[in-house]
Amino acid sequence: MLSKMPPSRRGVAKKNAIVDAALEVVSEMGIAGLSMRVVAARAGIPLGAVGYYFAGKDDLIQAAFDRHIQRETARVTSTIASIGNSPTTDDLADRLAELVIEGLTHKRFQLLAEYEFTVEGVRRPALARASAAWQATLNIQLQTVLKNMDFSSPRTDARLILAVLAGLEVDHLPNELRPAEARTIKEVLRRLVQSLDKG
């Protein structure tokens, strides 16, 4: 029996380009604007190539969300690693603020896509499951930090912090983030983390 040939570098690069193009389309046009033809045009490859790598729109949507999760998990992990071994409450709050502000500025297109996927999860159970698993991973990472900082209720506090982060993102996502708004995000998170630490 012949073994399955590993994908070529060119094939991997082409598939990655398709997924990246799909993410861009979702960010700019929403899930409703995503089609194999639109993605092929955005990636600059023949329509048949998209069909070769992805069975259909559902397959492409899932691959794009999985790619987003990989990138965001890496970003969150990097942020948590930057907190250090003996952080103060302000250190934690400031790193979380930087995460939100980066998402609303330099990574805004990714954040737009994320919320498109989140809403689409209502209609696509596979997206909902992937989103829930990803949120659970983020929760565990944050819980670990809070436990190390001796927060009295790290499990509940982690859920509350993540809920506030999401709220700040949604509140500011429709418009370009202004400097004053970035400062407010930092102040809100400092107040939140300090109040939880005192609890």
PDB file of N, CA and C in Angstrom, residues 14-57:
ATOM      1  N   LYS A  14       0.072  27.607  -0.101  1.00  0.00           N
ATOM      2  CA  LYS A  14      -1.159  27.966  -0.821  1.00  0.00           C
ATOM      3  C   LYS A  14      -2.374  27.819   0.096  1.00  0.00           C
ATOM      4  N   LYS A  15      -2.401  26.733   0.850  1.00  0.00           N
ATOM      5  CA  LYS A  15      -3.521  26.525   1.774  1.00  0.00           C
ATOM      6  C   LYS A  15      -3.560  27.619   2.841  1.00  0.00           C
ATOM      7  N   ASN A  16      -2.390  27.986   3.356  1.00  0.00           N
ATOM      8  CA  ASN A  16      -2.313  29.063   4.348  1.00  0.00           C
ATOM      9  C   ASN A  16      -2.802  30.383   3.767  1.00  0.00           C
ATOM     10  N   ALA A  17      -2.442  30.636   2.508  1.00  0.00           N
ATOM     11  CA  ALA A  17      -2.874  31.870   1.847  1.00  0.00           C
ATOM     12  C   ALA A  17      -4.394  31.909   1.715  1.00  0.00           C
ATOM     13  N   ILE A  18      -4.987  30.763   1.442  1.00  0.00           N
ATOM     14  CA  ILE A  18      -6.448  30.684   1.323  1.00  0.00           C
ATOM     15  C   ILE A  18      -7.109  30.982   2.669  1.00  0.00           C
ATOM     16  N   VAL A  19      -6.580  30.388   3.728  1.00  0.00           N
ATOM     17  CA  VAL A  19      -7.154  30.602   5.060  1.00  0.00           C
ATOM     18  C   VAL A  19      -6.997  32.062   5.481  1.00  0.00           C
ATOM     19  N   ASP A  20      -5.826  32.644   5.234  1.00  0.00           N
ATOM     20  CA  ASP A  20      -5.609  34.053   5.572  1.00  0.00           C
ATOM     21  C   ASP A  20      -6.563  34.953   4.792  1.00  0.00           C
ATOM     22  N   ALA A  21      -6.769  34.625   3.529  1.00  0.00           N
ATOM     23  CA  ALA A  21      -7.700  35.404   2.704  1.00  0.00           C
ATOM     24  C   ALA A  21      -9.120  35.290   3.252  1.00  0.00           C
ATOM     25  N   ALA A  22      -9.482  34.098   3.702  1.00  0.00           N
ATOM     26  CA  ALA A  22     -10.818  33.901   4.275  1.00  0.00           C
ATOM     27  C   ALA A  22     -11.007  34.751   5.526  1.00  0.00           C
ATOM     28  N   LEU A  23      -9.977  34.830   6.361  1.00  0.00           N
ATOM     29  CA  LEU A  23     -10.053  35.665   7.557  1.00  0.00           C
ATOM     30  C   LEU A  23     -10.245  37.130   7.193  1.00  0.00           C
ATOM     31  N   GLU A  24      -9.531  37.590   6.185  1.00  0.00           N
ATOM     32  CA  GLU A  24      -9.668  38.979   5.746  1.00  0.00           C
ATOM     33  C   GLU A  24     -11.081  39.256   5.247  1.00  0.00           C
ATOM     34  N   VAL A  25     -11.620  38.327   4.488  1.00  0.00           N
ATOM     35  CA  VAL A  25     -12.973  38.498   3.947  1.00  0.00           C
ATOM     36  C   VAL A  25     -14.001  38.543   5.075  1.00  0.00           C
ATOM     37  N   VAL A  26     -13.872  37.648   6.043  1.00  0.00           N
ATOM     38  CA  VAL A  26     -14.805  37.630   7.171  1.00  0.00           C
ATOM     39  C   VAL A  26     -14.730  38.942   7.938  1.00  0.00           C
ATOM     40  N   SER A  27     -13.514  39.459   8.130  1.00  0.00           N
ATOM     41  CA  SER A  27     -13.332  40.721   8.841  1.00  0.00           C
ATOM     42  C   SER A  27     -13.992  41.880   8.113  1.00  0.00           C
ATOM     43  N   GLU A  28     -13.848  41.910   6.800  1.00  0.00           N
ATOM     44  CA  GLU A  28     -14.340  43.042   6.013  1.00  0.00           C
ATOM     45  C   GLU A  28     -15.804  42.909   5.599  1.00  0.00           C
ATOM     46  N   MET A  29     -16.243  41.688   5.309  1.00  0.00           N
ATOM     47  CA  MET A  29     -17.568  41.491   4.712  1.00  0.00           C
ATOM     48  C   MET A  29     -18.499  40.619   5.546  1.00  0.00           C
ATOM     49  N   GLY A  30     -17.965  40.033   6.607  1.00  0.00           N
ATOM     50  CA  GLY A  30     -18.773  39.150   7.426  1.00  0.00           C
ATOM     51  C   GLY A  30     -18.867  37.750   6.834  1.00  0.00           C
ATOM     52  N   ILE A  31     -19.416  36.840   7.611  1.00  0.00           N
ATOM     53  CA  ILE A  31     -19.591  35.466   7.141  1.00  0.00           C
ATOM     54  C   ILE A  31     -20.450  35.431   5.879  1.00  0.00           C
ATOM     55  N   ALA A  32     -21.450  36.298   5.828  1.00  0.00           N
ATOM     56  CA  ALA A  32     -22.361  36.311   4.677  1.00  0.00           C
ATOM     57  C   ALA A  32     -21.634  36.646   3.380  1.00  0.00           C
ATOM     58  N   GLY A  33     -20.547  37.396   3.488  1.00  0.00           N
ATOM     59  CA  GLY A  33     -19.800  37.783   2.289  1.00  0.00           C
ATOM     60  C   GLY A  33     -18.750  36.777   1.863  1.00  0.00           C
ATOM     61  N   LEU A  34     -18.600  35.710   2.639  1.00  0.00           N
ATOM     62  CA  LEU A  34     -17.582  34.703   2.338  1.00  0.00           C
ATOM     63  C   LEU A  34     -18.096  33.693   1.314  1.00  0.00           C
ATOM     64  N   SER A  35     -17.337  33.492   0.271  1.00  0.00           N
ATOM     65  CA  SER A  35     -17.634  32.443  -0.707  1.00  0.00           C
ATOM     66  C   SER A  35     -16.309  31.940  -1.247  1.00  0.00           C
ATOM     67  N   MET A  36     -16.321  30.769  -1.822  1.00  0.00           N
ATOM     68  CA  MET A  36     -15.101  30.197  -2.392  1.00  0.00           C
ATOM     69  C   MET A  36     -14.543  31.129  -3.471  1.00  0.00           C
ATOM     70  N   ARG A  37     -15.428  31.702  -4.266  1.00  0.00           N
ATOM     71  CA  ARG A  37     -14.995  32.576  -5.356  1.00  0.00           C
ATOM     72  C   ARG A  37     -14.344  33.860  -4.820  1.00  0.00           C
ATOM     73  N   VAL A  38     -14.972  34.458  -3.816  1.00  0.00           N
ATOM     74  CA  VAL A  38     -14.428  35.689  -3.235  1.00  0.00           C
ATOM     75  C   VAL A  38     -13.067  35.427  -2.603  1.00  0.00           C
ATOM     76  N   VAL A  39     -12.940  34.318  -1.896  1.00  0.00           N
ATOM     77  CA  VAL A  39     -11.668  33.978  -1.253  1.00  0.00           C
ATOM     78  C   VAL A  39     -10.586  33.710  -2.294  1.00  0.00           C
ATOM     79  N   ALA A  40     -10.938  33.022  -3.363  1.00  0.00           N
ATOM     80  CA  ALA A  40      -9.969  32.755  -4.428  1.00  0.00           C
ATOM     81  C   ALA A  40      -9.448  34.057  -5.018  1.00  0.00           C
ATOM     82  N   ALA A  41     -10.352  35.002  -5.252  1.00  0.00           N
ATOM     83  CA  ALA A  41      -9.942  36.292  -5.802  1.00  0.00           C
ATOM     84  C   ALA A  41      -9.045  37.039  -4.823  1.00  0.00           C
ATOM     85  N   ARG A  42      -9.394  37.002  -3.538  1.00  0.00           N
ATOM     86  CA  ARG A  42      -8.586  37.696  -2.527  1.00  0.00           C
ATOM     87  C   ARG A  42      -7.202  37.071  -2.402  1.00  0.00           C
ATOM     88  N   ALA A  43      -7.135  35.742  -2.478  1.00  0.00           N
ATOM     89  CA  ALA A  43      -5.849  35.046  -2.350  1.00  0.00           C
ATOM     90  C   ALA A  43      -5.041  35.081  -3.639  1.00  0.00           C
ATOM     91  N   GLY A  44      -5.696  35.443  -4.745  1.00  0.00           N
ATOM     92  CA  GLY A  44      -5.008  35.495  -6.036  1.00  0.00           C
ATOM     93  C   GLY A  44      -4.677  34.128  -6.591  1.00  0.00           C
ATOM     94  N   ILE A  45      -5.575  33.173  -6.372  1.00  0.00           N
ATOM     95  CA  ILE A  45      -5.354  31.812  -6.870  1.00  0.00           C
ATOM     96  C   ILE A  45      -6.614  31.349  -7.610  1.00  0.00           C
ATOM     97  N   PRO A  46      -6.512  30.320  -8.443  1.00  0.00           N
ATOM     98  CA  PRO A  46      -7.688  29.829  -9.170  1.00  0.00           C
ATOM     99  C   PRO A  46      -8.754  29.283  -8.223  1.00  0.00           C
ATOM    100  N   LEU A  47      -9.998  29.430  -8.603  1.00  0.00           N
ATOM    101  CA  LEU A  47     -11.110  28.924  -7.798  1.00  0.00           C
ATOM    102  C   LEU A  47     -10.975  27.425  -7.550  1.00  0.00           C
ATOM    103  N   GLY A  48     -10.498  26.691  -8.548  1.00  0.00           N
ATOM    104  CA  GLY A  48     -10.342  25.252  -8.396  1.00  0.00           C
ATOM    105  C   GLY A  48      -9.377  24.874  -7.289  1.00  0.00           C
ATOM    106  N   ALA A  49      -8.386  25.740  -7.035  1.00  0.00           N
ATOM    107  CA  ALA A  49      -7.417  25.451  -5.974  1.00  0.00           C
ATOM    108  C   ALA A  49      -8.080  25.509  -4.604  1.00  0.00           C
ATOM    109  N   VAL A  50      -9.023  26.435  -4.437  1.00  0.00           N
ATOM    110  CA  VAL A  50      -9.739  26.518  -3.161  1.00  0.00           C
ATOM    111  C   VAL A  50     -10.550  25.239  -2.949  1.00  0.00           C
ATOM    112  N   GLY A  51     -11.210  24.782  -4.004  1.00  0.00           N
ATOM    113  CA  GLY A  51     -11.987  23.553  -3.919  1.00  0.00           C
ATOM    114  C   GLY A  51     -11.128  22.324  -3.682  1.00  0.00           C
ATOM    115  N   TYR A  52      -9.867  22.378  -4.096  1.00  0.00           N
ATOM    116  CA  TYR A  52      -8.950  21.254  -3.888  1.00  0.00           C
ATOM    117  C   TYR A  52      -8.630  21.092  -2.398  1.00  0.00           C
ATOM    118  N   TYR A  53      -8.452  22.219  -1.705  1.00  0.00           N
ATOM    119  CA  TYR A  53      -8.056  22.168  -0.298  1.00  0.00           C
ATOM    120  C   TYR A  53      -9.234  22.159   0.671  1.00  0.00           C
ATOM    121  N   PHE A  54     -10.379  22.693   0.226  1.00  0.00           N
ATOM    122  CA  PHE A  54     -11.527  22.795   1.126  1.00  0.00           C
ATOM    123  C   PHE A  54     -12.785  22.279   0.435  1.00  0.00           C
ATOM    124  N   ALA A  55     -13.507  21.415   1.140  1.00  0.00           N
ATOM    125  CA  ALA A  55     -14.675  20.764   0.546  1.00  0.00           C
ATOM    126  C   ALA A  55     -15.806  21.739   0.248  1.00  0.00           C
ATOM    127  N   GLY A  56     -15.864  22.818   0.995  1.00  0.00           N
ATOM    128  CA  GLY A  56     -16.929  23.790   0.785  1.00  0.00           C
ATOM    129  C   GLY A  56     -16.791  24.948   1.745  1.00  0.00           C
ATOM    130  N   LYS A  57     -17.784  25.810   1.763  1.00  0.00           N
ATOM    131  CA  LYS A  57     -17.748  27.010   2.593  1.00  0.00           C
ATOM    132  C   LYS A  57     -17.642  26.673   4.073  1.00  0.00           C
TER     133      LYS A  57
END
